[in-house]
């Protein structure tokens, strides 16, 4: 249960890893840091739920289909190193990141699984970093491929690369109509070895499969053109979380799963397996007070008490990732009861109407996302209120909230492993 905010700096990363493996020291380390982690507000990462989700996904896939766990954006806010370690132990064989620094962070933590950089890299300096850290890039254009080949040639090094096709996402990738020509170019260039050919689906979470089927057909046609040139062997992958849960014909050699890894479904109709949310967000009550009817609460008096009530102030706010637009629209859980938030959410604090819990005390724990008793509040609930998606909610929690690992799996924080 170590965190970057309270990690004793004199202990090396290896020291933490060794301590985490030895029962005689790990409790001492926990005692030193676990209490301060929960002084104000924190994010709990359930490693047992994470392991469960990976195993559910692996069981759902055919044995020959590999699972890439997408851990970009600090593993969707869950902590990239801890998540990467856990998912690899649970059955993921690949990791996906968006940027070179994200990949380097994992390598510095000692993670050896193959890592695909899903974003584009274009400069010789980026090529050198990718090669040095044994990462695998995405190639989207002929110009990019030439830069890679020329830069690697200077150092007389070779690199596995992944060719991305645009089949309708209109984002990264060479047009599927030029797929064969592009793949032939990459194949001819020295120092490059094509490890996979892939594309990304734009509407896999939609109940209407029309666009997804069109993209699938384009991908199949592009692969047929490529194979007709005599090029065979690279892995093929197309499915994200939604597609992986929709249609086994989309699985190919590998699936790239992000949201489902973290226990959320891409859409309500895609509940093919049992997933468990990995993240809970909690904070403590810092003050309890009584206010009279007619009293305004917080900035702008967006809430005015219609009767005498009891307020609780909670030490978490929009600087921590609680969307300000949830002001007066959200509920939290205290002692298994749903409690309304009132007034404008401020940078570091928010207020609750706790009139229904007259004996509430300072220091009690509030669950903003997660489960207490029979009630559960999810990122989907916040997303629905805000008119956005759960991905954005998960990625929004700031790093001043310590990530505290709980559950059966190894309890060690990202920064402890990378500091």
mmCIF file of C-alpha atoms in Angstrom:
data_model
loop_
_atom_site.group_PDB
_atom_site.id
_atom_site.type_symbol
_atom_site.label_atom_id
_atom_site.label_comp_id
_atom_site.label_asym_id
_atom_site.label_seq_id
_atom_site.Cartn_x
_atom_site.Cartn_y
_atom_site.Cartn_z
ATOM 1 C CA UNK A 1 0.000 0.000 0.000
ATOM 2 C CA UNK A 2 2.753 2.427 -0.910
ATOM 3 C CA UNK A 3 2.179 5.731 -2.654
ATOM 4 C CA UNK A 4 4.320 8.242 -4.471
ATOM 5 C CA UNK A 5 3.231 11.016 -2.116
ATOM 6 C CA UNK A 6 4.469 9.281 1.051
ATOM 7 C CA UNK A 7 7.185 6.994 -0.293
ATOM 8 C CA UNK A 8 10.377 7.248 1.835
ATOM 9 C CA UNK A 9 12.872 8.381 -0.791
ATOM 10 C CA UNK A 10 15.891 6.704 0.738
ATOM 11 C CA UNK A 11 14.576 3.237 -0.131
ATOM 12 C CA UNK A 12 15.381 2.067 -3.658
ATOM 13 C CA UNK A 13 12.785 0.588 -6.053
ATOM 14 C CA UNK A 14 14.457 -2.769 -5.589
ATOM 15 C CA UNK A 15 14.139 -2.326 -1.840
ATOM 16 C CA UNK A 16 10.397 -1.880 -2.114
ATOM 17 C CA UNK A 17 10.002 -4.830 -4.445
ATOM 18 C CA UNK A 18 12.077 -7.039 -2.163
ATOM 19 C CA UNK A 19 10.202 -5.852 0.896
ATOM 20 C CA UNK A 20 6.884 -6.528 -0.789
ATOM 21 C CA UNK A 21 7.992 -10.110 -1.307
ATOM 22 C CA UNK A 22 9.148 -10.597 2.298
ATOM 23 C CA UNK A 23 6.536 -10.705 5.011
ATOM 24 C CA UNK A 24 9.008 -9.646 7.702
ATOM 25 C CA UNK A 25 9.438 -6.170 6.192
ATOM 26 C CA UNK A 26 6.300 -5.440 4.233
ATOM 27 C CA UNK A 27 4.168 -4.824 7.318
ATOM 28 C CA UNK A 28 6.718 -2.330 8.588
ATOM 29 C CA UNK A 29 6.574 -0.444 5.305
ATOM 30 C CA UNK A 30 2.798 -0.490 5.327
ATOM 31 C CA UNK A 31 2.739 0.894 8.857
ATOM 32 C CA UNK A 32 5.015 3.742 7.767
ATOM 33 C CA UNK A 33 2.889 4.910 4.867
ATOM 34 C CA UNK A 34 -0.632 3.448 4.852
ATOM 35 C CA UNK A 35 -2.170 5.740 7.464
ATOM 36 C CA UNK A 36 -1.144 9.056 5.817
ATOM 37 C CA UNK A 37 -2.504 7.798 2.493
ATOM 38 C CA UNK A 38 -6.002 7.914 3.907
ATOM 39 C CA UNK A 39 -5.766 11.190 5.814
ATOM 40 C CA UNK A 40 -7.778 13.139 3.247
ATOM 41 C CA UNK A 41 -8.804 11.404 0.028
ATOM 42 C CA UNK A 42 -7.541 8.469 -2.014
ATOM 43 C CA UNK A 43 -8.226 6.017 -4.819
ATOM 44 C CA UNK A 44 -8.403 2.312 -3.991
ATOM 45 C CA UNK A 45 -7.312 -0.136 -6.682
ATOM 46 C CA UNK A 46 -8.693 -3.635 -6.160
ATOM 47 C CA UNK A 47 -6.050 -5.956 -7.561
ATOM 48 C CA UNK A 48 -8.218 -9.003 -6.933
ATOM 49 C CA UNK A 49 -10.930 -7.473 -9.157
ATOM 50 C CA UNK A 50 -8.310 -6.636 -11.774
ATOM 51 C CA UNK A 51 -7.056 -10.229 -11.779
ATOM 52 C CA UNK A 52 -10.643 -11.473 -12.001
ATOM 53 C CA UNK A 53 -11.351 -9.313 -15.042
ATOM 54 C CA UNK A 54 -8.261 -10.482 -16.913
ATOM 55 C CA UNK A 55 -9.080 -14.116 -16.214
ATOM 56 C CA UNK A 56 -12.663 -13.603 -17.337
ATOM 57 C CA UNK A 57 -11.420 -12.083 -20.582
ATOM 58 C CA UNK A 58 -8.867 -14.840 -21.129
ATOM 59 C CA UNK A 59 -11.546 -17.492 -20.588
ATOM 60 C CA UNK A 60 -13.830 -15.712 -23.065
ATOM 61 C CA UNK A 61 -11.168 -15.661 -25.792
ATOM 62 C CA UNK A 62 -10.011 -18.674 -27.733
ATOM 63 C CA UNK A 63 -6.708 -20.132 -26.474
ATOM 64 C CA UNK A 64 -4.791 -18.910 -29.530
ATOM 65 C CA UNK A 65 -5.966 -15.292 -29.148
ATOM 66 C CA UNK A 66 -3.600 -13.177 -27.084
ATOM 67 C CA UNK A 67 -4.756 -10.456 -24.708
ATOM 68 C CA UNK A 68 -3.230 -6.992 -24.836
ATOM 69 C CA UNK A 69 -4.070 -4.963 -21.747
ATOM 70 C CA UNK A 70 -4.158 -1.273 -22.634
ATOM 71 C CA UNK A 71 -2.439 0.633 -19.824
ATOM 72 C CA UNK A 72 -2.122 4.058 -21.458
ATOM 73 C CA UNK A 73 -3.012 7.213 -19.527
ATOM 74 C CA UNK A 74 -1.609 5.704 -16.307
ATOM 75 C CA UNK A 75 -3.790 2.637 -16.868
ATOM 76 C CA UNK A 76 -6.909 4.793 -17.193
ATOM 77 C CA UNK A 77 -6.016 6.454 -13.891
ATOM 78 C CA UNK A 78 -5.488 3.180 -12.006
ATOM 79 C CA UNK A 79 -1.676 3.280 -11.876
ATOM 80 C CA UNK A 80 0.221 1.880 -14.843
ATOM 81 C CA UNK A 81 2.989 -0.056 -13.123
ATOM 82 C CA UNK A 82 0.840 -1.829 -10.550
ATOM 83 C CA UNK A 83 -1.769 -2.621 -13.199
ATOM 84 C CA UNK A 84 0.820 -3.847 -15.707
ATOM 85 C CA UNK A 85 2.438 -6.132 -13.156
ATOM 86 C CA UNK A 86 -0.931 -7.546 -12.118
ATOM 87 C CA UNK A 87 -2.425 -8.108 -15.577
ATOM 88 C CA UNK A 88 0.730 -9.825 -16.841
ATOM 89 C CA UNK A 89 0.611 -12.216 -13.906
ATOM 90 C CA UNK A 90 -3.100 -12.809 -14.551
ATOM 91 C CA UNK A 91 -2.773 -13.750 -18.231
ATOM 92 C CA UNK A 92 -2.222 -10.692 -20.431
ATOM 93 C CA UNK A 93 0.720 -11.253 -22.775
ATOM 94 C CA UNK A 94 0.988 -7.743 -24.295
ATOM 95 C CA UNK A 95 0.704 -4.191 -23.007
ATOM 96 C CA UNK A 96 -0.493 -1.152 -24.945
ATOM 97 C CA UNK A 97 0.541 2.444 -24.234
ATOM 98 C CA UNK A 98 0.001 5.723 -26.064
ATOM 99 C CA UNK A 99 3.411 7.351 -25.715
ATOM 100 C CA UNK A 100 7.099 6.528 -25.498
ATOM 101 C CA UNK A 101 7.454 7.855 -21.897
ATOM 102 C CA UNK A 102 4.605 5.551 -20.843
ATOM 103 C CA UNK A 103 6.521 2.606 -22.266
ATOM 104 C CA UNK A 104 9.791 3.697 -20.661
ATOM 105 C CA UNK A 105 8.071 3.952 -17.282
ATOM 106 C CA UNK A 106 7.080 0.293 -17.525
ATOM 107 C CA UNK A 107 10.538 -0.803 -18.641
ATOM 108 C CA UNK A 108 12.184 1.109 -15.786
ATOM 109 C CA UNK A 109 9.912 -0.806 -13.415
ATOM 110 C CA UNK A 110 11.303 -4.077 -14.745
ATOM 111 C CA UNK A 111 8.311 -5.089 -16.852
ATOM 112 C CA UNK A 112 9.482 -7.308 -19.723
ATOM 113 C CA UNK A 113 6.237 -7.982 -21.634
ATOM 114 C CA UNK A 114 6.094 -6.701 -25.228
ATOM 115 C CA UNK A 115 4.816 -3.123 -25.290
ATOM 116 C CA UNK A 116 3.060 -1.597 -28.304
ATOM 117 C CA UNK A 117 3.074 2.186 -28.642
ATOM 118 C CA UNK A 118 -0.362 2.973 -30.043
ATOM 119 C CA UNK A 119 0.477 6.584 -30.882
ATOM 120 C CA UNK A 120 2.622 7.803 -33.770
ATOM 121 C CA UNK A 121 6.381 8.406 -33.502
ATOM 122 C CA UNK A 122 8.095 10.469 -36.189
ATOM 123 C CA UNK A 123 11.565 11.711 -35.234
ATOM 124 C CA UNK A 124 14.972 10.018 -35.145
ATOM 125 C CA UNK A 125 15.202 10.765 -31.421
ATOM 126 C CA UNK A 126 11.951 8.909 -30.842
ATOM 127 C CA UNK A 127 13.176 5.969 -32.918
ATOM 128 C CA UNK A 128 16.359 5.781 -30.853
ATOM 129 C CA UNK A 129 14.391 5.806 -27.601
ATOM 130 C CA UNK A 130 12.023 3.105 -28.841
ATOM 131 C CA UNK A 131 14.915 0.878 -29.867
ATOM 132 C CA UNK A 132 16.857 1.502 -26.657
ATOM 133 C CA UNK A 133 13.929 0.583 -24.445
ATOM 134 C CA UNK A 134 12.801 -2.386 -26.529
ATOM 135 C CA UNK A 135 9.404 -0.912 -27.352
ATOM 136 C CA UNK A 136 7.391 -1.613 -30.503
ATOM 137 C CA UNK A 137 6.069 1.300 -32.585
ATOM 138 C CA UNK A 138 3.022 1.832 -34.756
ATOM 139 C CA UNK A 139 3.755 2.787 -38.374
ATOM 140 C CA UNK A 140 1.105 4.777 -40.228
ATOM 141 C CA UNK A 141 2.830 6.411 -43.219
ATOM 142 C CA UNK A 142 5.653 5.730 -45.694
ATOM 143 C CA UNK A 143 7.550 8.794 -44.434
ATOM 144 C CA UNK A 144 7.450 7.446 -40.916
ATOM 145 C CA UNK A 145 8.692 4.029 -42.057
ATOM 146 C CA UNK A 146 11.619 5.629 -43.891
ATOM 147 C CA UNK A 147 12.656 7.589 -40.792
ATOM 148 C CA UNK A 148 12.633 4.417 -38.745
ATOM 149 C CA UNK A 149 14.647 2.439 -41.280
ATOM 150 C CA UNK A 150 17.252 5.160 -41.813
ATOM 151 C CA UNK A 151 17.710 5.858 -38.104
ATOM 152 C CA UNK A 152 18.016 2.182 -37.230
ATOM 153 C CA UNK A 153 20.488 1.738 -40.074
ATOM 154 C CA UNK A 154 22.851 4.277 -38.534
ATOM 155 C CA UNK A 155 22.979 2.169 -35.386
ATOM 156 C CA UNK A 156 22.779 -1.146 -37.264
ATOM 157 C CA UNK A 157 19.762 -2.233 -35.221
ATOM 158 C CA UNK A 158 16.499 -3.941 -36.129
ATOM 159 C CA UNK A 159 13.055 -3.362 -34.689
ATOM 160 C CA UNK A 160 9.660 -5.036 -34.669
ATOM 161 C CA UNK A 161 7.012 -2.650 -35.978
ATOM 162 C CA UNK A 162 3.227 -2.700 -36.236
ATOM 163 C CA UNK A 163 1.415 -1.430 -39.320
ATOM 164 C CA UNK A 164 -1.833 0.416 -38.705
ATOM 165 C CA UNK A 165 -4.597 0.678 -41.278
ATOM 166 C CA UNK A 166 -7.392 3.230 -41.310
ATOM 167 C CA UNK A 167 -10.562 1.286 -42.101
ATOM 168 C CA UNK A 168 -12.977 4.042 -41.085
ATOM 169 C CA UNK A 169 -11.851 5.589 -37.805
ATOM 170 C CA UNK A 170 -10.225 8.478 -39.740
ATOM 171 C CA UNK A 171 -7.520 8.754 -37.144
ATOM 172 C CA UNK A 172 -4.050 7.166 -37.352
ATOM 173 C CA UNK A 173 -3.253 4.722 -40.120
ATOM 174 C CA UNK A 174 -2.704 4.285 -43.830
ATOM 175 C CA UNK A 175 -5.899 3.966 -45.847
ATOM 176 C CA UNK A 176 -6.995 0.369 -46.174
ATOM 177 C CA UNK A 177 -7.067 0.777 -49.974
ATOM 178 C CA UNK A 178 -3.274 1.376 -49.934
ATOM 179 C CA UNK A 179 -2.586 -1.344 -47.377
ATOM 180 C CA UNK A 180 -0.792 -3.769 -49.692
ATOM 181 C CA UNK A 181 1.466 -1.079 -51.149
ATOM 182 C CA UNK A 182 2.354 0.258 -47.686
ATOM 183 C CA UNK A 183 3.042 -3.163 -46.191
ATOM 184 C CA UNK A 184 5.238 -4.074 -49.173
ATOM 185 C CA UNK A 185 7.265 -0.896 -48.608
ATOM 186 C CA UNK A 186 7.760 -1.668 -44.922
ATOM 187 C CA UNK A 187 8.642 -5.258 -45.764
ATOM 188 C CA UNK A 188 11.365 -4.124 -48.181
ATOM 189 C CA UNK A 189 12.946 -1.605 -45.840
ATOM 190 C CA UNK A 190 15.993 -2.864 -43.941
ATOM 191 C CA UNK A 191 15.988 -3.047 -40.146
ATOM 192 C CA UNK A 192 12.171 -3.334 -39.907
ATOM 193 C CA UNK A 193 10.236 -6.510 -39.123
ATOM 194 C CA UNK A 194 6.450 -6.397 -39.316
ATOM 195 C CA UNK A 195 5.098 -7.894 -36.090
ATOM 196 C CA UNK A 196 1.423 -7.130 -36.698
ATOM 197 C CA UNK A 197 -1.112 -5.399 -38.907
ATOM 198 C CA UNK A 198 -4.035 -3.785 -37.141
ATOM 199 C CA UNK A 199 -6.875 -1.307 -37.272
ATOM 200 C CA UNK A 200 -9.268 0.331 -34.835
ATOM 201 C CA UNK A 201 -13.060 0.260 -34.751
ATOM 202 C CA UNK A 202 -15.034 3.491 -34.436
ATOM 203 C CA UNK A 203 -18.494 2.219 -33.397
ATOM 204 C CA UNK A 204 -17.991 -1.196 -31.811
ATOM 205 C CA UNK A 205 -19.990 -0.123 -28.746
ATOM 206 C CA UNK A 206 -23.064 0.774 -30.820
ATOM 207 C CA UNK A 207 -26.078 -1.560 -30.908
ATOM 208 C CA UNK A 208 -26.142 -0.944 -34.657
ATOM 209 C CA UNK A 209 -23.317 -3.068 -36.135
ATOM 210 C CA UNK A 210 -23.449 -1.564 -39.642
ATOM 211 C CA UNK A 211 -20.298 0.566 -39.474
ATOM 212 C CA UNK A 212 -18.392 -2.051 -37.511
ATOM 213 C CA UNK A 213 -19.207 -4.680 -40.123
ATOM 214 C CA UNK A 214 -18.091 -2.323 -42.875
ATOM 215 C CA UNK A 215 -14.772 -1.764 -41.119
ATOM 216 C CA UNK A 216 -14.396 -5.502 -40.590
ATOM 217 C CA UNK A 217 -14.985 -6.138 -44.290
ATOM 218 C CA UNK A 218 -12.433 -3.470 -45.225
ATOM 219 C CA UNK A 219 -9.879 -5.012 -42.885
ATOM 220 C CA UNK A 220 -10.485 -8.454 -44.363
ATOM 221 C CA UNK A 221 -10.159 -7.077 -47.883
ATOM 222 C CA UNK A 222 -6.937 -5.265 -47.021
ATOM 223 C CA UNK A 223 -5.452 -8.418 -45.485
ATOM 224 C CA UNK A 224 -6.429 -10.407 -48.580
ATOM 225 C CA UNK A 225 -4.638 -7.858 -50.800
ATOM 226 C CA UNK A 226 -1.565 -8.048 -48.550
ATOM 227 C CA UNK A 227 -1.482 -11.842 -48.567
ATOM 228 C CA UNK A 228 -1.877 -11.843 -52.345
ATOM 229 C CA UNK A 229 1.510 -10.124 -52.538
ATOM 230 C CA UNK A 230 3.054 -13.092 -50.741
ATOM 231 C CA UNK A 231 3.347 -11.442 -47.335
ATOM 232 C CA UNK A 232 2.049 -13.715 -44.595
ATOM 233 C CA UNK A 233 2.725 -14.233 -40.942
ATOM 234 C CA UNK A 234 2.225 -10.959 -39.022
ATOM 235 C CA UNK A 235 -0.299 -10.990 -36.190
ATOM 236 C CA UNK A 236 -3.680 -9.438 -36.918
ATOM 237 C CA UNK A 237 -5.705 -7.477 -34.388
ATOM 238 C CA UNK A 238 -8.813 -5.347 -34.688
ATOM 239 C CA UNK A 239 -10.945 -5.648 -31.538
ATOM 240 C CA UNK A 240 -11.106 -3.199 -28.654
ATOM 241 C CA UNK A 241 -13.089 -3.978 -25.473
ATOM 242 C CA UNK A 242 -16.449 -3.562 -27.187
ATOM 243 C CA UNK A 243 -15.558 -5.674 -30.205
ATOM 244 C CA UNK A 244 -13.938 -8.337 -28.032
ATOM 245 C CA UNK A 245 -17.227 -8.710 -26.139
ATOM 246 C CA UNK A 246 -19.351 -8.579 -29.309
ATOM 247 C CA UNK A 247 -18.149 -11.050 -31.919
ATOM 248 C CA UNK A 248 -15.473 -13.797 -31.789
ATOM 249 C CA UNK A 249 -14.840 -13.308 -35.516
ATOM 250 C CA UNK A 250 -13.225 -9.988 -34.586
ATOM 251 C CA UNK A 251 -10.702 -11.548 -32.209
ATOM 252 C CA UNK A 252 -8.034 -12.619 -34.743
ATOM 253 C CA UNK A 253 -4.607 -13.201 -33.139
ATOM 254 C CA UNK A 254 -5.006 -10.622 -30.390
ATOM 255 C CA UNK A 255 -7.504 -8.239 -28.807
ATOM 256 C CA UNK A 256 -6.679 -4.848 -27.277
ATOM 257 C CA UNK A 257 -8.728 -4.433 -24.113
ATOM 258 C CA UNK A 258 -8.809 -1.230 -22.104
ATOM 259 C CA UNK A 259 -12.052 -0.376 -20.312
ATOM 260 C CA UNK A 260 -13.131 -3.975 -19.679
ATOM 261 C CA UNK A 261 -9.828 -4.646 -17.926
ATOM 262 C CA UNK A 262 -10.855 -2.083 -15.337
ATOM 263 C CA UNK A 263 -14.262 -3.661 -14.773
ATOM 264 C CA UNK A 264 -16.562 -1.439 -16.805
ATOM 265 C CA UNK A 265 -18.620 -2.341 -19.870
ATOM 266 C CA UNK A 266 -18.282 -0.256 -23.052
ATOM 267 C CA UNK A 267 -22.082 -0.277 -23.430
ATOM 268 C CA UNK A 268 -25.071 -1.690 -21.510
ATOM 269 C CA UNK A 269 -25.730 -4.385 -24.137
ATOM 270 C CA UNK A 270 -22.159 -5.739 -23.951
ATOM 271 C CA UNK A 271 -22.244 -7.737 -20.723
ATOM 272 C CA UNK A 272 -21.048 -11.049 -22.091
ATOM 273 C CA UNK A 273 -18.834 -11.702 -19.060
ATOM 274 C CA UNK A 274 -18.841 -10.826 -15.378
ATOM 275 C CA UNK A 275 -16.607 -7.837 -14.681
ATOM 276 C CA UNK A 276 -15.781 -6.165 -11.375
ATOM 277 C CA UNK A 277 -14.946 -2.444 -11.066
ATOM 278 C CA UNK A 278 -11.347 -2.032 -9.991
ATOM 279 C CA UNK A 279 -11.432 1.579 -8.760
ATOM 280 C CA UNK A 280 -13.079 3.127 -5.719
ATOM 281 C CA UNK A 281 -12.717 6.785 -4.745
ATOM 282 C CA UNK A 282 -12.936 7.690 -1.070
ATOM 283 C CA UNK A 283 -12.447 10.731 1.163
ATOM 284 C CA UNK A 284 -12.871 11.747 4.776
ATOM 285 C CA UNK A 285 -15.254 14.162 6.435
ATOM 286 C CA UNK A 286 -13.272 17.106 7.757
ATOM 287 C CA UNK A 287 -16.043 19.033 9.535
ATOM 288 C CA UNK A 288 -19.693 18.622 10.492
ATOM 289 C CA UNK A 289 -21.891 21.662 11.119
ATOM 290 C CA UNK A 290 -25.526 22.712 11.470
ATOM 291 C CA UNK A 291 -26.961 25.468 9.257
ATOM 292 C CA UNK A 292 -30.268 27.284 9.442
ATOM 293 C CA UNK A 293 -32.992 27.432 6.834
ATOM 294 C CA UNK A 294 -32.189 30.053 4.200
ATOM 295 C CA UNK A 295 -28.418 29.654 4.510
ATOM 296 C CA UNK A 296 -26.446 29.585 1.274
ATOM 297 C CA UNK A 297 -23.833 26.903 0.677
ATOM 298 C CA UNK A 298 -20.541 27.295 -1.219
ATOM 299 C CA UNK A 299 -19.591 29.653 -4.057
ATOM 300 C CA UNK A 300 -22.415 31.448 -5.808
ATOM 301 C CA UNK A 301 -25.034 30.076 -3.402
ATOM 302 C CA UNK A 302 -26.120 27.496 -5.981
ATOM 303 C CA UNK A 303 -27.781 25.746 -3.040
ATOM 304 C CA UNK A 304 -29.771 27.444 -0.298
ATOM 305 C CA UNK A 305 -31.082 25.367 2.592
ATOM 306 C CA UNK A 306 -34.868 25.103 2.534
ATOM 307 C CA UNK A 307 -34.873 23.986 6.178
ATOM 308 C CA UNK A 308 -32.484 23.552 9.075
ATOM 309 C CA UNK A 309 -29.921 20.917 8.073
ATOM 310 C CA UNK A 310 -26.636 19.304 8.945
ATOM 311 C CA UNK A 311 -23.716 19.660 6.541
ATOM 312 C CA UNK A 312 -20.566 17.617 6.229
ATOM 313 C CA UNK A 313 -17.469 19.055 4.554
ATOM 314 C CA UNK A 314 -15.399 16.453 2.649
ATOM 315 C CA UNK A 315 -11.749 16.866 1.720
ATOM 316 C CA UNK A 316 -11.922 16.308 -2.024
ATOM 317 C CA UNK A 317 -12.776 18.592 -4.938
ATOM 318 C CA UNK A 318 -12.403 19.346 -8.618
ATOM 319 C CA UNK A 319 -8.609 19.640 -8.353
ATOM 320 C CA UNK A 320 -8.711 15.938 -7.448
ATOM 321 C CA UNK A 321 -10.882 15.035 -10.421
ATOM 322 C CA UNK A 322 -14.431 15.421 -9.088
ATOM 323 C CA UNK A 323 -16.176 17.185 -11.995
ATOM 324 C CA UNK A 324 -17.496 20.584 -10.924
ATOM 325 C CA UNK A 325 -20.504 20.070 -13.194
ATOM 326 C CA UNK A 326 -21.682 17.359 -10.798
ATOM 327 C CA UNK A 327 -22.466 20.082 -8.251
ATOM 328 C CA UNK A 328 -25.916 19.469 -6.744
ATOM 329 C CA UNK A 329 -26.316 16.430 -9.021
ATOM 330 C CA UNK A 330 -24.355 13.666 -7.317
ATOM 331 C CA UNK A 331 -24.757 11.355 -4.353
ATOM 332 C CA UNK A 332 -22.165 9.652 -2.186
ATOM 333 C CA UNK A 333 -22.237 6.745 0.233
ATOM 334 C CA UNK A 334 -21.820 7.026 3.992
ATOM 335 C CA UNK A 335 -22.472 4.036 6.262
ATOM 336 C CA UNK A 336 -24.190 2.338 3.343
ATOM 337 C CA UNK A 337 -26.623 5.232 2.847
ATOM 338 C CA UNK A 338 -26.973 7.474 -0.207
ATOM 339 C CA UNK A 339 -26.327 11.100 0.716
ATOM 340 C CA UNK A 340 -26.781 14.130 -1.605
ATOM 341 C CA UNK A 341 -24.008 16.584 -2.409
ATOM 342 C CA UNK A 342 -25.044 20.236 -2.108
ATOM 343 C CA UNK A 343 -23.580 23.529 -3.273
ATOM 344 C CA UNK A 344 -20.833 24.140 -5.798
ATOM 345 C CA UNK A 345 -18.002 21.628 -5.679
ATOM 346 C CA UNK A 346 -14.858 23.602 -4.873
ATOM 347 C CA UNK A 347 -11.207 23.018 -5.740
ATOM 348 C CA UNK A 348 -10.371 20.958 -2.656
ATOM 349 C CA UNK A 349 -13.660 20.333 -0.862
ATOM 350 C CA UNK A 350 -17.332 19.580 -1.302
ATOM 351 C CA UNK A 351 -20.359 19.611 0.970
ATOM 352 C CA UNK A 352 -23.005 16.992 1.765
ATOM 353 C CA UNK A 353 -26.468 17.107 3.288
ATOM 354 C CA UNK A 354 -26.073 14.623 6.145
ATOM 355 C CA UNK A 355 -29.225 15.540 8.025
ATOM 356 C CA UNK A 356 -30.287 11.880 7.900
ATOM 357 C CA UNK A 357 -27.176 10.835 9.874
ATOM 358 C CA UNK A 358 -27.318 12.986 13.040
ATOM 359 C CA UNK A 359 -24.405 11.293 14.847
ATOM 360 C CA UNK A 360 -21.919 11.596 11.968
ATOM 361 C CA UNK A 361 -18.352 12.282 13.077
ATOM 362 C CA UNK A 362 -15.335 14.036 11.595
ATOM 363 C CA UNK A 363 -12.972 11.509 10.034
ATOM 364 C CA UNK A 364 -15.622 9.121 8.750
ATOM 365 C CA UNK A 365 -15.121 7.738 5.256
ATOM 366 C CA UNK A 366 -17.207 8.836 2.284
ATOM 367 C CA UNK A 367 -17.346 6.649 -0.836
ATOM 368 C CA UNK A 368 -17.729 8.767 -3.955
ATOM 369 C CA UNK A 369 -17.250 5.914 -6.439
ATOM 370 C CA UNK A 370 -17.640 2.346 -5.281
ATOM 371 C CA UNK A 371 -19.863 0.139 -3.203
ATOM 372 C CA UNK A 372 -21.198 0.264 0.333
ATOM 373 C CA UNK A 373 -23.838 -2.158 1.480
ATOM 374 C CA UNK A 374 -26.475 -2.649 -1.211
ATOM 375 C CA UNK A 375 -25.657 0.550 -3.101
ATOM 376 C CA UNK A 376 -23.020 1.139 -5.745
ATOM 377 C CA UNK A 377 -22.003 4.350 -7.525
ATOM 378 C CA UNK A 378 -20.055 3.829 -10.732
ATOM 379 C CA UNK A 379 -18.177 5.912 -13.265
ATOM 380 C CA UNK A 380 -21.070 5.119 -15.606
ATOM 381 C CA UNK A 381 -23.433 6.967 -13.256
ATOM 382 C CA UNK A 382 -21.310 10.101 -13.312
ATOM 383 C CA UNK A 383 -20.841 9.850 -17.063
ATOM 384 C CA UNK A 384 -24.590 9.586 -17.635
ATOM 385 C CA UNK A 385 -25.201 12.672 -15.510
ATOM 386 C CA UNK A 386 -22.520 14.655 -17.333
ATOM 387 C CA UNK A 387 -23.327 13.439 -20.848
ATOM 388 C CA UNK A 388 -19.860 11.965 -21.310
ATOM 389 C CA UNK A 389 -18.209 8.535 -21.196
ATOM 390 C CA UNK A 390 -16.850 6.478 -18.305
ATOM 391 C CA UNK A 391 -13.349 6.504 -19.843
ATOM 392 C CA UNK A 392 -13.139 10.254 -19.186
ATOM 393 C CA UNK A 393 -14.255 9.854 -15.573
ATOM 394 C CA UNK A 394 -11.629 7.207 -14.784
ATOM 395 C CA UNK A 395 -8.835 9.188 -16.424
ATOM 396 C CA UNK A 396 -9.786 12.377 -14.602
ATOM 397 C CA UNK A 397 -8.598 11.567 -11.084
ATOM 398 C CA UNK A 398 -5.448 13.551 -10.351
ATOM 399 C CA UNK A 399 -2.225 12.219 -8.928
ATOM 400 C CA UNK A 400 -2.496 14.079 -5.679
ATOM 401 C CA UNK A 401 -4.964 11.325 -4.796
ATOM 402 C CA UNK A 402 -2.768 8.416 -3.635
ATOM 403 C CA UNK A 403 -3.498 5.109 -5.340
ATOM 404 C CA UNK A 404 -3.797 2.466 -2.624
ATOM 405 C CA UNK A 405 -3.696 -1.157 -3.726
ATOM 406 C CA UNK A 406 -6.120 -3.508 -1.975
ATOM 407 C CA UNK A 407 -7.229 -7.077 -2.599
ATOM 408 C CA UNK A 408 -5.421 -10.376 -2.835
ATOM 409 C CA UNK A 409 -2.688 -9.407 -5.273
ATOM 410 C CA UNK A 410 0.682 -7.816 -4.533
ATOM 411 C CA UNK A 411 0.207 -4.464 -2.827
ATOM 412 C CA UNK A 412 2.783 -2.035 -4.137
ATOM 413 C CA UNK A 413 2.372 1.368 -5.682
ATOM 414 C CA UNK A 414 3.494 2.664 -9.047
ATOM 415 C CA UNK A 415 5.755 5.373 -7.784
ATOM 416 C CA UNK A 416 7.329 3.078 -5.248
ATOM 417 C CA UNK A 417 8.285 0.819 -8.113
ATOM 418 C CA UNK A 418 9.546 3.617 -10.348
ATOM 419 C CA UNK A 419 11.035 6.205 -7.997
#
